[in-house]
Short mmCIF file of C-alpha atoms and ligand atoms in Angstrom, two decimals:
data_model
loop_
_atom_site.label_atom_id
_atom_site.label_comp_id
_atom_site.label_asym_id
_atom_site.label_seq_id
_atom_site.Cartn_x
_atom_site.Cartn_y
_atom_site.Cartn_z
CA MET A 1 72.85 191.33 -46.06
CA PHE A 2 69.79 189.24 -47.48
CA ALA A 3 67.07 191.38 -48.48
CA LEU A 4 63.79 189.24 -48.58
CA PRO A 5 63.55 188.52 -52.32
CA LYS A 6 59.88 190.57 -53.59
CA LEU A 7 56.70 187.77 -54.18
CA PRO A 8 56.77 187.72 -58.03
CA TYR A 9 52.37 188.40 -58.07
CA ALA A 10 50.07 190.33 -55.84
CA ASP A 11 49.57 189.40 -52.22
CA ASP A 12 45.83 188.39 -53.64
CA ALA A 13 46.48 186.00 -56.71
CA LEU A 14 47.13 182.90 -55.08
CA ALA A 15 43.39 183.20 -53.32
CA PRO A 16 42.37 180.86 -52.82
CA VAL A 17 44.45 178.05 -52.48
CA ILE A 18 46.48 180.63 -49.76
CA SER A 19 45.20 183.83 -48.30
CA ALA A 20 46.20 186.93 -48.80
CA HIS A 21 46.21 186.61 -45.18
CA THR A 22 48.24 183.66 -45.20
CA ILE A 23 50.65 185.55 -47.16
CA GLU A 24 51.31 189.15 -44.68
CA PHE A 25 52.08 186.35 -41.78
CA HIS A 26 53.88 183.78 -44.18
CA TYR A 27 56.19 185.69 -46.18
CA GLY A 28 56.06 188.78 -44.36
CA LYS A 29 56.54 187.41 -40.38
CA HIS A 30 57.83 184.34 -41.18
CA HIS A 31 60.31 184.39 -44.22
CA ALA A 32 61.12 188.18 -43.19
CA ALA A 33 61.99 186.06 -39.52
CA TYR A 34 64.84 183.73 -40.62
CA VAL A 35 66.18 187.29 -43.46
CA LYS A 36 65.93 188.90 -40.98
CA ASN A 37 67.92 186.29 -37.74
CA LEU A 38 69.98 185.59 -40.42
CA ASN A 39 71.47 189.27 -41.43
CA ALA A 40 72.15 188.90 -37.78
CA LEU A 41 73.61 185.64 -36.11
CA LEU A 42 76.11 186.89 -39.94
CA ALA A 43 77.13 190.50 -38.33
CA GLU A 44 77.28 188.95 -35.38
CA GLN A 45 80.61 186.01 -36.69
CA GLY A 46 82.32 189.63 -38.95
CA ALA A 47 81.04 187.10 -41.87
CA ALA A 48 79.86 189.50 -44.72
CA PRO A 49 79.46 186.21 -47.27
CA ALA A 50 77.55 186.64 -51.28
CA SER A 51 76.81 182.95 -51.88
CA LEU A 52 73.80 182.29 -49.55
CA GLU A 53 74.02 178.86 -50.60
CA ALA A 54 77.05 178.61 -50.33
CA VAL A 55 76.24 179.64 -46.23
CA ILE A 56 74.65 176.95 -46.49
CA GLU A 57 76.89 174.33 -46.98
CA ASN A 58 79.08 175.93 -45.08
CA ALA A 59 76.53 176.21 -41.93
CA LYS A 60 75.64 172.20 -42.17
CA ALA A 61 80.00 170.78 -42.71
CA SER A 62 80.02 172.86 -39.47
CA ALA A 63 77.56 171.70 -37.79
CA GLN A 64 76.07 175.94 -36.98
CA ALA A 65 72.77 174.38 -36.96
CA LYS A 66 70.84 177.88 -36.03
CA VAL A 67 73.02 179.69 -39.56
CA PHE A 68 71.88 177.14 -41.41
CA ASN A 69 68.39 176.83 -39.86
CA ASN A 70 67.38 180.08 -41.38
CA ALA A 71 69.83 180.64 -44.82
CA ALA A 72 68.30 177.36 -45.11
CA GLN A 73 64.62 178.79 -44.75
CA CYS A 74 66.23 182.07 -46.25
CA TRP A 75 66.57 179.71 -49.87
CA ASN A 76 63.34 176.75 -48.78
CA HIS A 77 61.04 179.86 -48.64
CA SER A 78 62.16 181.94 -51.72
CA PHE A 79 62.76 178.69 -53.63
CA PHE A 80 58.26 177.73 -52.38
CA TRP A 81 57.24 181.05 -53.95
CA LEU A 82 58.92 180.66 -57.05
CA SER A 83 57.15 177.74 -57.33
CA MET A 84 53.77 178.60 -57.50
CA SER A 85 51.68 180.73 -60.16
CA PRO A 86 48.85 182.54 -60.26
CA THR A 87 48.68 181.53 -64.13
CA ALA A 88 47.20 178.42 -65.79
CA SER A 89 51.30 176.54 -66.65
CA SER A 90 51.94 173.29 -68.58
CA ALA A 91 55.68 171.00 -67.96
CA SER A 92 57.55 171.48 -70.76
CA GLU A 93 58.60 168.23 -73.02
CA GLY A 94 61.32 167.34 -71.82
CA LEU A 95 59.62 167.59 -68.09
CA SER A 96 56.78 165.47 -70.15
CA LYS A 97 58.09 162.69 -70.81
CA ALA A 98 60.38 162.47 -67.51
CA ILE A 99 56.67 163.04 -66.03
CA THR A 100 55.23 160.21 -68.37
CA ALA A 101 58.07 157.32 -67.66
CA ALA A 102 57.98 157.91 -63.16
CA TYR A 103 54.65 157.66 -62.84
CA GLY A 104 52.44 157.70 -65.58
CA ASP A 105 51.12 160.80 -65.93
CA HIS A 106 50.44 164.06 -64.75
CA ALA A 107 48.23 162.59 -62.25
CA GLY A 108 50.29 160.08 -61.69
CA LEU A 109 53.02 162.11 -60.11
CA LYS A 110 49.96 164.25 -58.45
CA ALA A 111 49.06 161.54 -56.24
CA ALA A 112 52.89 160.29 -54.92
CA PHE A 113 53.55 164.20 -54.31
CA VAL A 114 50.30 164.65 -52.34
CA ALA A 115 50.56 161.70 -50.76
CA GLU A 116 54.76 162.53 -49.38
CA GLY A 117 53.46 165.68 -48.14
CA VAL A 118 51.15 163.75 -46.15
CA ALA A 119 52.73 161.05 -45.05
CA HIS A 120 55.65 164.15 -43.93
CA PHE A 121 55.54 163.82 -39.55
CA GLY A 122 55.75 167.40 -38.61
CA SER A 123 57.46 170.39 -39.83
CA GLY A 124 59.39 169.88 -43.62
CA TRP A 125 58.81 170.69 -46.91
CA VAL A 126 57.62 168.44 -50.22
CA TRP A 127 59.89 168.05 -53.74
CA LEU A 128 59.69 167.00 -56.85
CA ALA A 129 63.26 167.10 -58.12
CA ALA A 130 65.84 165.81 -61.33
CA ASP A 131 68.51 164.02 -61.65
CA ARG A 132 71.68 164.91 -64.43
CA HIS A 133 69.83 162.23 -66.28
CA GLY A 134 66.29 163.78 -66.18
CA ALA A 135 65.05 160.93 -63.41
CA LEU A 136 62.71 162.33 -60.88
CA LYS A 137 62.79 161.67 -57.36
CA ILE A 138 59.57 163.31 -54.73
CA LEU A 139 61.51 163.71 -51.34
CA SER A 140 60.37 165.38 -47.43
CA THR A 141 62.95 166.86 -46.07
CA HIS A 142 62.50 168.01 -42.09
CA ASP A 143 61.96 171.12 -40.70
CA ALA A 144 64.36 173.48 -42.29
CA GLU A 145 66.88 170.82 -44.28
CA THR A 146 66.75 171.25 -48.17
CA PRO A 147 67.51 168.71 -51.13
CA LEU A 148 71.17 171.53 -52.22
CA SER A 149 72.62 169.60 -49.63
CA HIS A 150 71.70 166.65 -51.88
CA VAL A 151 74.60 166.05 -54.16
CA GLY A 152 73.50 165.58 -58.47
CA LEU A 153 69.61 166.07 -57.72
CA THR A 154 68.00 169.60 -58.70
CA PRO A 155 64.96 170.63 -57.26
CA LEU A 156 61.94 171.85 -59.74
CA LEU A 157 59.13 172.66 -56.99
CA VAL A 158 57.91 173.11 -53.29
CA CYS A 159 55.24 172.70 -51.45
CA ASP A 160 55.85 174.07 -47.62
CA LEU A 161 54.33 171.63 -45.27
CA TRP A 162 54.83 173.77 -42.46
CA GLU A 163 51.55 174.59 -40.16
CA HIS A 164 52.22 178.18 -40.75
CA ALA A 165 51.52 177.75 -44.55
CA TYR A 166 48.04 175.62 -45.11
CA TYR A 167 46.36 176.45 -41.42
CA LEU A 168 44.65 180.36 -40.81
CA ASP A 169 43.37 178.80 -44.83
CA HIS A 170 43.40 175.01 -44.36
CA GLN A 171 43.08 174.25 -41.01
CA ASN A 172 44.61 171.17 -40.31
CA ASP A 173 43.09 169.88 -43.59
CA ARG A 174 46.76 169.05 -44.90
CA LYS A 175 45.49 166.96 -47.33
CA GLY A 176 43.02 170.01 -48.93
CA PHE A 177 46.06 171.63 -49.58
CA LEU A 178 47.61 169.97 -51.04
CA GLU A 179 45.93 168.82 -53.60
CA ALA A 180 44.71 172.86 -54.05
CA TRP A 181 48.67 173.40 -53.73
CA PHE A 182 48.88 170.98 -56.62
CA ASP A 183 46.18 171.64 -59.30
CA ARG A 184 46.29 175.28 -59.03
CA LEU A 185 49.13 177.05 -58.15
CA ALA A 186 52.14 174.48 -59.27
CA ASN A 187 54.14 176.51 -61.60
CA TRP A 188 55.32 174.17 -64.31
CA THR A 189 57.13 176.73 -66.10
CA PHE A 190 59.34 177.35 -63.61
CA ALA A 191 59.64 172.54 -63.24
CA SER A 192 60.72 173.18 -67.20
CA GLU A 193 63.40 175.30 -66.51
CA GLN A 194 64.73 173.67 -63.49
CA PHE A 195 64.93 170.15 -65.12
CA ALA A 196 66.31 172.05 -68.13
CA ALA A 197 69.48 173.19 -65.77
CA ALA A 198 68.93 169.22 -63.86
CA THR A 199 69.70 167.54 -67.63
CA SER A 200 72.15 170.09 -68.54
CA GLY A 201 74.81 169.58 -66.66
CA ALA A 202 73.83 173.68 -65.02
CA ALA A 203 73.31 174.81 -61.75
CA GLY A 204 69.46 176.46 -61.71
CA TRP A 205 67.35 178.69 -59.86
CA ARG A 206 69.88 180.23 -56.56
CA HIS A 207 69.39 182.96 -54.54
CA PRO A 208 69.94 186.30 -54.61
CA ALA A 209 72.54 187.29 -53.92
CA ALA A 210 73.76 189.52 -50.69
CA THR A 211 74.79 192.98 -51.40
MN1 LIG B 301 57.33 178.61 -44.28
#
């Protein structure tokens, strides 16, 4: 059974960008439902896998859409909570250099990240990722799709573009949400750890295993 990982901060720590009310629904209902649905689907199959990454990979390879959607949404949401921090942080020297090389400066990165998120049609995710050479890439994925399926790309940060992520606090203002998220919540300590993993050939963050 996979468990719903504990949030690394209090429910109201991300307010006002993300209120405790949004956390109550987004974490307490949406994310919790993906975990519950995934465990039910795996139990139906008589499967007891340990690694969520393996579940995602197998479901993708065998076109099991329901398992893939619930498993990938579990992974993406757990990664999303870690992509935020109520404490201000800054990028490591290595990540800062990569940002300068790809986007000129932090403002250039923000503009590109927000533009990708605003232009994404429908539900999904906007990611900052790095390849093994430290080249940065901004991409968006639809629905439950995750860059875990993109060989050679390590995600550094993600922001949720589903309306349930921002509607209670920002209504239809996805751009305003993304700008405030980038300025006030993005966890550069976590992004820097992921960048170090990407460029050293390590696996990066892995979802807590099933018990
Ligand atoms: Mn969500």
